[in-house]
Amino acid sequence: MPLILGAQSAVATGFAVDNSCRFNAADNTYMHRTQTAGDQKTWTLSYWVKRSDITAQQCCVSIEDGAAYVLWKFNTSEFFEWRGETGAARFITDAKYQDPTAWFHVVTKCDTTESVEANRFKIWINGTQVTSFGTETYPALNSDTYVNKSGGVLRIGTDEVLTSDYSGYLAEVVLTDGTAYDASSFGEFDEDSPTIWKPIDVSGLSFGTNGFYLDFEDSSDFGSDVSGQGNDLTEDRKSTRL
């Protein structure tokens, strides 16, 4: 299989994360799923990431709908970047994420129905909300994103044009459709070491129409959705692009 189950876990204590999925950009691999009609205004994406290459722009998750796209990536300057609606909404952190030995937990929460602009989109890294950005452009009130849009192709491990491939590990990848969750729904700070952020059980979340939960426990089917929604992802190489 083109994707390798990593014998690594996000943390050694708390809720057990026994498996992760390793992506290698040189192998040109990714996963995909074509979305059905869902809630384009309200959603959450959460994942744990451990990078193995910090020298190039790498996209962990993308959604492509013709000329439009949404990206979750580390850019060439090693900042975390979220770009939505072909540039209409965009966030680039001030902080760089360069440590190839560390796990990072990323949560992006969107609810464009919020009247207060700052509440329409939020990012947490390792349980702490990011409030300082080099670029900070919020979605418009009640705007539809391309997340959960019917026909949009969600990919894990590459960008919308299959060029910025990801190298490293991903674990506990969760998308919710119709519910905007804070980071505390996916992790918690350790009681004994309060600076350590660790995962919690997410099986009880409301996943919605397009939602999924990838725990990578099935080595014969890495894209298996264990949320109960049946939204499995398919493993691909670039030569099989849709």
GROMACS .gro file of C-alpha atoms in nm:
model
  242
    1MET     CA    1   0.000   0.000   0.000
    2PRO     CA    2   0.133   0.351  -0.074
    3LEU     CA    3   0.063   0.481   0.275
    4ILE     CA    4   0.248   0.340   0.573
    5LEU     CA    5   0.098   0.293   0.918
    6GLY     CA    6   0.340   0.458   1.158
    7ALA     CA    7   0.433   0.293   1.484
    8GLN     CA    8   0.403   0.628   1.658
    9SER     CA    9   0.144   0.789   1.882
   10ALA     CA   10   0.057   1.151   1.941
   11VAL     CA   11   0.125   1.133   2.314
   12ALA     CA   12   0.232   0.866   2.559
   13THR     CA   13  -0.030   0.938   2.824
   14GLY     CA   14  -0.404   0.999   2.844
   15PHE     CA   15  -0.635   0.874   2.569
   16ALA     CA   16  -0.437   0.616   2.370
   17VAL     CA   17  -0.362   0.699   2.007
   18ASP     CA   18  -0.210   0.376   1.886
   19ASN     CA   19  -0.173   0.453   1.517
   20SER     CA   20  -0.085   0.726   1.274
   21CYS     CA   21  -0.049   0.740   0.898
   22ARG     CA   22   0.280   0.828   0.731
   23PHE     CA   23   0.285   1.023   0.405
   24ASN     CA   24   0.592   1.046   0.183
   25ALA     CA   25   0.592   1.321  -0.079
   26ALA     CA   26   0.833   1.124  -0.297
   27ASP     CA   27   0.570   0.852  -0.336
   28ASN     CA   28   0.308   1.098  -0.470
   29THR     CA   29   0.033   0.957  -0.248
   30TYR     CA   30  -0.279   1.111  -0.104
   31MET     CA   31  -0.639   1.028  -0.007
   32HIS     CA   32  -0.957   1.174  -0.149
   33ARG     CA   33  -1.333   1.189  -0.102
   34THR     CA   34  -1.593   1.374  -0.310
   35GLN     CA   35  -1.821   1.573  -0.080
   36THR     CA   36  -2.200   1.571  -0.086
   37ALA     CA   37  -2.422   1.869   0.005
   38GLY     CA   38  -2.364   1.972   0.365
   39ASP     CA   39  -2.327   2.278   0.588
   40GLN     CA   40  -2.081   2.509   0.415
   41LYS     CA   41  -2.105   2.774   0.687
   42THR     CA   42  -2.038   2.570   1.000
   43TRP     CA   43  -1.770   2.303   1.039
   44THR     CA   44  -1.452   2.197   1.220
   45LEU     CA   45  -1.132   2.024   1.105
   46SER     CA   46  -0.893   1.873   1.360
   47TYR     CA   47  -0.576   1.671   1.311
   48TRP     CA   48  -0.247   1.582   1.478
   49VAL     CA   49   0.061   1.632   1.260
   50LYS     CA   50   0.429   1.545   1.289
   51ARG     CA   51   0.637   1.679   1.002
   52SER     CA   52   0.936   1.495   0.856
   53ASP     CA   53   1.029   1.758   0.596
   54ILE     CA   54   1.045   2.124   0.694
   55THR     CA   55   1.222   2.250   0.382
   56ALA     CA   56   0.928   2.289   0.145
   57GLN     CA   57   0.567   2.404   0.127
   58GLN     CA   58   0.349   2.112   0.226
   59CYS     CA   59  -0.028   2.079   0.226
   60CYS     CA   60  -0.191   1.849   0.482
   61VAL     CA   61  -0.553   1.889   0.368
   62SER     CA   62  -0.719   2.056   0.069
   63ILE     CA   63  -1.059   2.088  -0.094
   64GLU     CA   64  -1.085   2.161  -0.464
   65ASP     CA   65  -1.394   2.259  -0.661
   66GLY     CA   66  -1.285   2.347  -1.013
   67ALA     CA   67  -1.094   2.677  -0.992
   68ALA     CA   68  -1.180   2.722  -0.623
   69TYR     CA   69  -1.000   2.568  -0.329
   70VAL     CA   70  -0.941   2.556   0.047
   71LEU     CA   71  -0.598   2.469   0.192
   72TRP     CA   72  -0.451   2.372   0.528
   73LYS     CA   73  -0.073   2.387   0.486
   74PHE     CA   74   0.274   2.480   0.608
   75ASN     CA   75   0.405   2.740   0.364
   76THR     CA   76   0.762   2.790   0.241
   77SER     CA   77   0.841   3.012   0.542
   78GLU     CA   78   0.721   2.736   0.783
   79PHE     CA   79   0.416   2.929   0.899
   80PHE     CA   80   0.083   2.751   0.930
   81GLU     CA   81  -0.159   2.884   0.669
   82TRP     CA   82  -0.530   2.841   0.601
   83ARG     CA   83  -0.655   2.972   0.272
   84GLY     CA   84  -1.019   2.956   0.172
   85GLU     CA   85  -1.247   3.045  -0.117
   86THR     CA   86  -0.959   3.107  -0.361
   87GLY     CA   87  -0.803   3.371  -0.137
   88ALA     CA   88  -1.117   3.549  -0.011
   89ALA     CA   89  -1.043   3.438   0.347
   90ARG     CA   90  -0.688   3.373   0.461
   91PHE     CA   91  -0.486   3.330   0.780
   92ILE     CA   92  -0.109   3.297   0.820
   93THR     CA   93   0.036   3.256   1.168
   94ASP     CA   94   0.319   3.466   1.309
   95ALA     CA   95   0.468   3.154   1.466
   96LYS     CA   96   0.674   2.900   1.271
   97TYR     CA   97   0.634   2.524   1.316
   98GLN     CA   98   0.972   2.375   1.234
   99ASP     CA   99   1.032   2.095   1.485
  100PRO     CA  100   1.034   1.756   1.303
  101THR     CA  101   1.043   1.571   1.637
  102ALA     CA  102   0.722   1.722   1.776
  103TRP     CA  103   0.353   1.651   1.729
  104PHE     CA  104   0.131   1.953   1.665
  105HIS     CA  105  -0.246   1.954   1.706
  106VAL     CA  106  -0.432   2.180   1.464
  107VAL     CA  107  -0.799   2.278   1.502
  108THR     CA  108  -0.977   2.512   1.262
  109LYS     CA  109  -1.331   2.614   1.355
  110CYS     CA  110  -1.564   2.796   1.116
  111ASP     CA  111  -1.908   2.948   1.169
  112THR     CA  112  -1.982   3.227   0.925
  113THR     CA  113  -2.324   3.290   1.085
  114GLU     CA  114  -2.148   3.462   1.377
  115SER     CA  115  -2.215   3.837   1.373
  116VAL     CA  116  -1.878   3.914   1.534
  117GLU     CA  117  -1.611   3.880   1.267
  118ALA     CA  118  -1.348   3.734   1.502
  119ASN     CA  119  -1.584   3.450   1.595
  120ARG     CA  120  -1.635   3.333   1.236
  121PHE     CA  121  -1.300   3.156   1.212
  122LYS     CA  122  -1.062   3.038   1.484
  123ILE     CA  123  -0.738   2.839   1.490
  124TRP     CA  124  -0.587   2.647   1.781
  125ILE     CA  125  -0.237   2.497   1.785
  126ASN     CA  126  -0.171   2.254   2.071
  127GLY     CA  127  -0.478   2.369   2.260
  128THR     CA  128  -0.395   2.741   2.252
  129GLN     CA  129  -0.595   2.974   2.031
  130VAL     CA  130  -0.384   3.162   1.780
  131THR     CA  131  -0.455   3.535   1.806
  132SER     CA  132  -0.152   3.685   1.629
  133PHE     CA  133  -0.134   3.658   1.252
  134GLY     CA  134   0.081   3.790   0.972
  135THR     CA  135  -0.229   3.773   0.752
  136GLU     CA  136  -0.580   3.778   0.897
  137THR     CA  137  -0.877   3.794   0.659
  138TYR     CA  138  -1.212   3.663   0.788
  139PRO     CA  139  -1.496   3.508   0.588
  140ALA     CA  140  -1.791   3.734   0.515
  141LEU     CA  141  -2.105   3.706   0.728
  142ASN     CA  142  -2.317   3.404   0.627
  143SER     CA  143  -2.081   3.318   0.343
  144ASP     CA  144  -2.056   2.963   0.211
  145THR     CA  145  -1.711   2.804   0.217
  146TYR     CA  146  -1.611   2.516  -0.011
  147VAL     CA  147  -1.597   2.283   0.289
  148ASN     CA  148  -1.894   2.044   0.266
  149LYS     CA  149  -1.984   2.171  -0.082
  150SER     CA  150  -2.141   1.910  -0.308
  151GLY     CA  151  -1.890   1.790  -0.568
  152GLY     CA  152  -1.587   1.939  -0.396
  153VAL     CA  153  -1.296   1.696  -0.369
  154LEU     CA  154  -1.137   1.676  -0.025
  155ARG     CA  155  -0.779   1.548  -0.027
  156ILE     CA  156  -0.545   1.453   0.254
  157GLY     CA  157  -0.173   1.469   0.178
  158THR     CA  158  -0.164   1.716  -0.112
  159ASP     CA  159  -0.301   2.047  -0.241
  160GLU     CA  160  -0.564   2.128  -0.501
  161VAL     CA  161  -0.325   2.085  -0.797
  162LEU     CA  162  -0.134   1.789  -0.651
  163THR     CA  163   0.200   1.968  -0.622
  164SER     CA  164   0.254   2.054  -0.253
  165ASP     CA  165   0.265   1.700  -0.116
  166TYR     CA  166   0.295   1.633   0.254
  167SER     CA  167   0.573   1.432   0.420
  168GLY     CA  168   0.521   1.321   0.777
  169TYR     CA  169   0.266   1.166   1.008
  170LEU     CA  170  -0.102   1.245   1.057
  171ALA     CA  171  -0.323   1.108   1.334
  172GLU     CA  172  -0.680   1.149   1.461
  173VAL     CA  173  -0.808   1.336   1.154
  174VAL     CA  174  -1.162   1.464   1.216
  175LEU     CA  175  -1.403   1.670   1.005
  176THR     CA  176  -1.741   1.777   1.144
  177ASP     CA  177  -2.021   1.903   0.921
  178GLY     CA  178  -2.271   2.140   1.083
  179THR     CA  179  -2.102   2.178   1.424
  180ALA     CA  180  -1.826   2.422   1.518
  181TYR     CA  181  -1.617   2.276   1.801
  182ASP     CA  182  -1.344   2.436   2.012
  183ALA     CA  183  -1.010   2.262   2.063
  184SER     CA  184  -1.131   2.133   2.401
  185SER     CA  185  -1.354   1.887   2.214
  186PHE     CA  186  -1.042   1.716   2.077
  187GLY     CA  187  -0.780   1.750   2.348
  188GLU     CA  188  -0.693   1.859   2.701
  189PHE     CA  189  -0.398   1.982   2.902
  190ASP     CA  190  -0.231   1.721   3.122
  191GLU     CA  191  -0.318   1.756   3.492
  192ASP     CA  192   0.037   1.688   3.606
  193SER     CA  193   0.215   1.871   3.324
  194PRO     CA  194  -0.018   2.159   3.230
  195THR     CA  195   0.188   2.265   2.929
  196ILE     CA  196   0.139   1.926   2.762
  197TRP     CA  197  -0.161   1.903   2.528
  198LYS     CA  198  -0.295   1.553   2.473
  199PRO     CA  199  -0.579   1.395   2.272
  200ILE     CA  200  -0.914   1.281   2.409
  201ASP     CA  201  -1.179   1.045   2.278
  202VAL     CA  202  -1.372   1.214   1.993
  203SER     CA  203  -1.608   0.930   1.910
  204GLY     CA  204  -1.905   1.106   2.070
  205LEU     CA  205  -1.889   1.419   1.853
  206SER     CA  206  -2.160   1.510   1.602
  207PHE     CA  207  -1.997   1.445   1.264
  208GLY     CA  208  -2.278   1.540   1.026
  209THR     CA  209  -2.332   1.455   0.660
  210ASN     CA  210  -1.972   1.486   0.534
  211GLY     CA  211  -1.800   1.435   0.866
  212PHE     CA  212  -1.544   1.161   0.924
  213TYR     CA  213  -1.298   1.031   1.179
  214LEU     CA  214  -0.977   0.863   1.060
  215ASP     CA  215  -0.796   0.670   1.334
  216PHE     CA  216  -0.578   0.470   1.090
  217GLU     CA  217  -0.622   0.147   1.284
  218ASP     CA  218  -0.704  -0.067   0.978
  219SER     CA  219  -0.375  -0.125   0.794
  220SER     CA  220  -0.567  -0.263   0.494
  221ASP     CA  221  -0.787   0.047   0.463
  222PHE     CA  222  -0.621   0.369   0.579
  223GLY     CA  223  -0.914   0.582   0.467
  224SER     CA  224  -1.170   0.396   0.676
  225ASP     CA  225  -1.410   0.636   0.848
  226VAL     CA  226  -1.487   0.517   1.202
  227SER     CA  227  -1.733   0.798   1.284
  228GLY     CA  228  -2.030   0.585   1.183
  229GLN     CA  229  -2.108   0.811   0.887
  230GLY     CA  230  -1.947   0.580   0.630
  231ASN     CA  231  -1.750   0.861   0.465
  232ASP     CA  232  -1.442   0.657   0.372
  233LEU     CA  233  -1.155   0.816   0.180
  234THR     CA  234  -0.986   0.647  -0.116
  235GLU     CA  235  -0.608   0.610  -0.143
  236ASP     CA  236  -0.455   0.746  -0.465
  237ARG     CA  237  -0.144   0.831  -0.656
  238LYS     CA  238  -0.110   1.142  -0.872
  239SER     CA  239  -0.158   0.935  -1.187
  240THR     CA  240  -0.514   0.863  -1.078
  241ARG     CA  241  -0.617   1.224  -1.021
  242LEU     CA  242  -0.993   1.276  -1.066
   0.00000   0.00000   0.00000
